[in-house]
PDB file of C-alpha atoms in Angstrom:
ATOM      1  CA  GLN R   1      18.951 -12.848  -6.742  1.00  0.00           C
ATOM      2  CA  GLU R   2      18.557 -11.120  -3.412  1.00  0.00           C
ATOM      3  CA  LEU R   3      15.394  -9.090  -2.985  1.00  0.00           C
ATOM      4  CA  PRO R   4      15.737  -5.780  -1.126  1.00  0.00           C
ATOM      5  CA  GLY R   5      14.191  -5.901   2.334  1.00  0.00           C
ATOM      6  CA  GLY R   6      13.742  -3.644   5.320  1.00  0.00           C
ATOM      7  CA  SER R   7      12.377  -3.372   8.843  1.00  0.00           C
ATOM      8  CA  GLU R   8       9.798  -0.629   8.245  1.00  0.00           C
ATOM      9  CA  THR R   9       6.071  -0.931   8.929  1.00  0.00           C
ATOM     10  CA  VAL R  10       3.896  -1.449   5.855  1.00  0.00           C
ATOM     11  CA  LEU R  11       0.092  -1.305   5.867  1.00  0.00           C
ATOM     12  CA  ILE R  12      -1.401  -3.347   3.019  1.00  0.00           C
ATOM     13  CA  VAL R  13      -4.979  -2.454   2.086  1.00  0.00           C
ATOM     14  CA  GLU R  14      -6.272  -4.882  -0.506  1.00  0.00           C
ATOM     15  CA  ASP R  15      -9.688  -6.550  -0.773  1.00  0.00           C
ATOM     16  CA  GLU R  16      -8.502  -9.610  -2.702  1.00  0.00           C
ATOM     17  CA  VAL R  17      -7.428 -12.041   0.006  1.00  0.00           C
ATOM     18  CA  THR R  18      -4.932 -13.934  -2.168  1.00  0.00           C
ATOM     19  CA  VAL R  19      -3.209 -10.758  -3.329  1.00  0.00           C
ATOM     20  CA  ARG R  20      -3.129  -9.314   0.196  1.00  0.00           C
ATOM     21  CA  SER R  21      -1.819 -12.454   1.877  1.00  0.00           C
ATOM     22  CA  LEU R  22       0.790 -13.054  -0.822  1.00  0.00           C
ATOM     23  CA  ALA R  23       2.074  -9.471  -0.607  1.00  0.00           C
ATOM     24  CA  ALA R  24       2.103  -9.667   3.203  1.00  0.00           C
ATOM     25  CA  HIS R  25       3.957 -12.990   3.123  1.00  0.00           C
ATOM     26  CA  ILE R  26       6.606 -11.651   0.716  1.00  0.00           C
ATOM     27  CA  LEU R  27       7.168  -8.466   2.724  1.00  0.00           C
ATOM     28  CA  ARG R  28       7.310 -10.305   6.067  1.00  0.00           C
ATOM     29  CA  LYS R  29       9.952 -12.666   4.660  1.00  0.00           C
ATOM     30  CA  LEU R  30      11.943  -9.585   3.659  1.00  0.00           C
ATOM     31  CA  GLY R  31      11.855  -8.306   7.257  1.00  0.00           C
ATOM     32  CA  TYR R  32       9.046  -5.755   7.159  1.00  0.00           C
ATOM     33  CA  ASN R  33       6.482  -5.356   9.923  1.00  0.00           C
ATOM     34  CA  VAL R  34       3.215  -5.857   8.009  1.00  0.00           C
ATOM     35  CA  LEU R  35      -0.293  -4.729   8.945  1.00  0.00           C
ATOM     36  CA  GLU R  36      -3.249  -5.805   6.808  1.00  0.00           C
ATOM     37  CA  ALA R  37      -6.765  -4.589   6.066  1.00  0.00           C
ATOM     38  CA  GLU R  38      -9.346  -5.477   3.416  1.00  0.00           C
ATOM     39  CA  ASP R  39     -10.896  -2.023   3.066  1.00  0.00           C
ATOM     40  CA  ALA R  40     -10.459   1.599   4.113  1.00  0.00           C
ATOM     41  CA  GLY R  41     -12.666   1.281   7.207  1.00  0.00           C
ATOM     42  CA  LYS R  42     -10.639  -1.656   8.539  1.00  0.00           C
ATOM     43  CA  ALA R  43      -7.434   0.175   7.636  1.00  0.00           C
ATOM     44  CA  ARG R  44      -8.479   3.129   9.800  1.00  0.00           C
ATOM     45  CA  GLU R  45      -9.103   0.753  12.733  1.00  0.00           C
ATOM     46  CA  VAL R  46      -5.706  -0.883  12.205  1.00  0.00           C
ATOM     47  CA  VAL R  47      -3.971   2.513  12.126  1.00  0.00           C
ATOM     48  CA  GLN R  48      -5.721   3.659  15.293  1.00  0.00           C
ATOM     49  CA  SER R  49      -4.886   0.474  17.190  1.00  0.00           C
ATOM     50  CA  HIS R  50      -1.264   0.355  15.949  1.00  0.00           C
ATOM     51  CA  LYS R  51       0.485   1.214  19.198  1.00  0.00           C
ATOM     52  CA  LYS R  52       3.937   1.924  17.786  1.00  0.00           C
ATOM     53  CA  GLY R  53       2.305   4.661  15.771  1.00  0.00           C
ATOM     54  CA  ARG R  54       4.609   4.931  12.813  1.00  0.00           C
ATOM     55  CA  ILE R  55       3.486   3.529   9.472  1.00  0.00           C
ATOM     56  CA  ASP R  56       6.238   3.940   6.906  1.00  0.00           C
ATOM     57  CA  LEU R  57       4.323   2.836   3.832  1.00  0.00           C
ATOM     58  CA  LEU R  58       0.699   2.463   2.801  1.00  0.00           C
ATOM     59  CA  LEU R  59       0.391  -0.124   0.015  1.00  0.00           C
ATOM     60  CA  ALA R  60      -3.202   0.349  -1.141  1.00  0.00           C
ATOM     61  CA  ASP R  61      -5.373  -0.765  -3.995  1.00  0.00           C
ATOM     62  CA  VAL R  62      -6.790   2.308  -5.740  1.00  0.00           C
ATOM     63  CA  VAL R  63     -10.231   0.688  -5.947  1.00  0.00           C
ATOM     64  CA  LEU R  64     -11.514  -0.633  -2.624  1.00  0.00           C
ATOM     65  CA  PRO R  65     -14.936  -1.953  -1.602  1.00  0.00           C
ATOM     66  CA  ASN R  66     -17.380   0.076   0.505  1.00  0.00           C
ATOM     67  CA  SER R  67     -17.065   3.410  -1.293  1.00  0.00           C
ATOM     68  CA  GLU R  68     -13.844   4.837   0.113  1.00  0.00           C
ATOM     69  CA  GLY R  69     -10.898   4.304  -2.223  1.00  0.00           C
ATOM     70  CA  GLY R  70      -7.154   4.184  -1.730  1.00  0.00           C
ATOM     71  CA  LYS R  71      -6.713   7.887  -2.496  1.00  0.00           C
ATOM     72  CA  GLN R  72      -9.101   9.028   0.274  1.00  0.00           C
ATOM     73  CA  LEU R  73      -7.477   6.615   2.704  1.00  0.00           C
ATOM     74  CA  ALA R  74      -4.007   7.889   1.756  1.00  0.00           C
ATOM     75  CA  ASP R  75      -5.076  11.519   2.263  1.00  0.00           C
ATOM     76  CA  TRP R  76      -6.480  10.675   5.712  1.00  0.00           C
ATOM     77  CA  LEU R  77      -3.379   8.726   6.722  1.00  0.00           C
ATOM     78  CA  GLU R  78      -0.994  11.422   5.489  1.00  0.00           C
ATOM     79  CA  ASP R  79      -2.847  13.996   7.634  1.00  0.00           C
ATOM     80  CA  LEU R  80      -2.267  11.736  10.636  1.00  0.00           C
ATOM     81  CA  HIS R  81       1.279  10.608   9.806  1.00  0.00           C
ATOM     82  CA  GLU R  82       2.969  12.962   7.392  1.00  0.00           C
ATOM     83  CA  GLU R  83       5.995  10.653   7.158  1.00  0.00           C
ATOM     84  CA  THR R  84       3.918   7.860   5.588  1.00  0.00           C
ATOM     85  CA  LYS R  85       4.806   7.088   1.973  1.00  0.00           C
ATOM     86  CA  VAL R  86       2.129   5.724  -0.370  1.00  0.00           C
ATOM     87  CA  LEU R  87       2.303   3.089  -3.088  1.00  0.00           C
ATOM     88  CA  PHE R  88      -0.915   2.471  -5.027  1.00  0.00           C
ATOM     89  CA  THR R  89      -1.711  -0.755  -6.852  1.00  0.00           C
ATOM     90  CA  SER R  90      -4.396  -1.638  -9.367  1.00  0.00           C
ATOM     91  CA  GLY R  91      -5.268  -4.299 -11.870  1.00  0.00           C
ATOM     92  CA  TYR R  92      -6.791  -1.635 -14.100  1.00  0.00           C
ATOM     93  CA  VAL R  93      -4.778   0.218 -16.716  1.00  0.00           C
ATOM     94  CA  GLU R  94      -2.889   3.057 -15.104  1.00  0.00           C
ATOM     95  CA  GLU R  95      -4.339   6.030 -17.036  1.00  0.00           C
ATOM     96  CA  SER R  96      -7.989   5.176 -16.487  1.00  0.00           C
ATOM     97  CA  VAL R  97      -7.383   4.558 -12.774  1.00  0.00           C
ATOM     98  CA  PHE R  98      -5.599   7.880 -12.350  1.00  0.00           C
ATOM     99  CA  LYS R  99      -8.341   9.835 -14.093  1.00  0.00           C
ATOM    100  CA  HIS R 100     -11.260   8.217 -12.288  1.00  0.00           C
ATOM    101  CA  HIS R 101      -9.737   8.294  -8.819  1.00  0.00           C
ATOM    102  CA  GLY R 102      -8.096  11.707  -8.720  1.00  0.00           C
ATOM    103  CA  LEU R 103      -4.519  10.448  -8.585  1.00  0.00           C
ATOM    104  CA  GLU R 104      -1.787  12.832  -9.643  1.00  0.00           C
ATOM    105  CA  PRO R 105       0.455  11.661 -12.464  1.00  0.00           C
ATOM    106  CA  GLY R 106       3.731  10.648 -10.881  1.00  0.00           C
ATOM    107  CA  VAL R 107       2.336   9.037  -7.726  1.00  0.00           C
ATOM    108  CA  ALA R 108       4.020   5.740  -6.870  1.00  0.00           C
ATOM    109  CA  PHE R 109       2.143   2.964  -8.647  1.00  0.00           C
ATOM    110  CA  LEU R 110       2.501  -0.799  -9.042  1.00  0.00           C
ATOM    111  CA  GLN R 111       0.462  -2.543 -11.739  1.00  0.00           C
ATOM    112  CA  LYS R 112      -1.201  -5.850 -10.782  1.00  0.00           C
ATOM    113  CA  PRO R 113      -0.418  -8.640 -11.212  1.00  0.00           C
ATOM    114  CA  PHE R 114       3.090  -8.042  -9.865  1.00  0.00           C
ATOM    115  CA  THR R 115       5.949 -10.427  -9.113  1.00  0.00           C
ATOM    116  CA  PRO R 116       7.579 -10.723  -5.685  1.00  0.00           C
ATOM    117  CA  ALA R 117      10.634  -8.969  -7.152  1.00  0.00           C
ATOM    118  CA  ASP R 118       8.497  -6.085  -8.510  1.00  0.00           C
ATOM    119  CA  LEU R 119       6.855  -5.695  -5.110  1.00  0.00           C
ATOM    120  CA  ALA R 120      10.119  -5.836  -3.150  1.00  0.00           C
ATOM    121  CA  ARG R 121      11.844  -3.314  -5.406  1.00  0.00           C
ATOM    122  CA  ARG R 122       8.941  -0.866  -5.593  1.00  0.00           C
ATOM    123  CA  VAL R 123       8.354  -0.907  -1.808  1.00  0.00           C
ATOM    124  CA  ARG R 124      12.044  -0.201  -1.187  1.00  0.00           C
ATOM    125  CA  GLU R 125      12.168   2.589  -3.801  1.00  0.00           C
ATOM    126  CA  VAL R 126       9.124   4.344  -2.387  1.00  0.00           C
ATOM    127  CA  ILE R 127      10.279   4.072   1.240  1.00  0.00           C
ATOM    128  CA  GLU R 128      13.711   5.447   0.345  1.00  0.00           C
ATOM    129  CA  ASP R 129      12.408   8.159  -1.976  1.00  0.00           C
TER     130      ASP R 129
END
């Protein structure tokens, strides 16, 4: 079955190398322009050095190393680029993550582990939403 693809720019912020590189590989094969970072600090550097400017989707783990989480990063990025959509991921159960990290119910969320098809579909849905 064909997975939905696109040509948008996606910034993946994920500290687990295997998860990040797999997600990046899947999205690149589907035609997306993918930027990667392992934590919020690196993500900020990537955003600031991204010359084309536009970042269509932030795909971020809710829980990141070095204190700043996905929610704070998303808030910062949305102030800079209001067009950026956000899709959070976590291996933790959804409710506990939302409560502890100040996420609103109804934010776009993808539970880990996810399949390539889950990732492709969710990314497309959030970008088009």
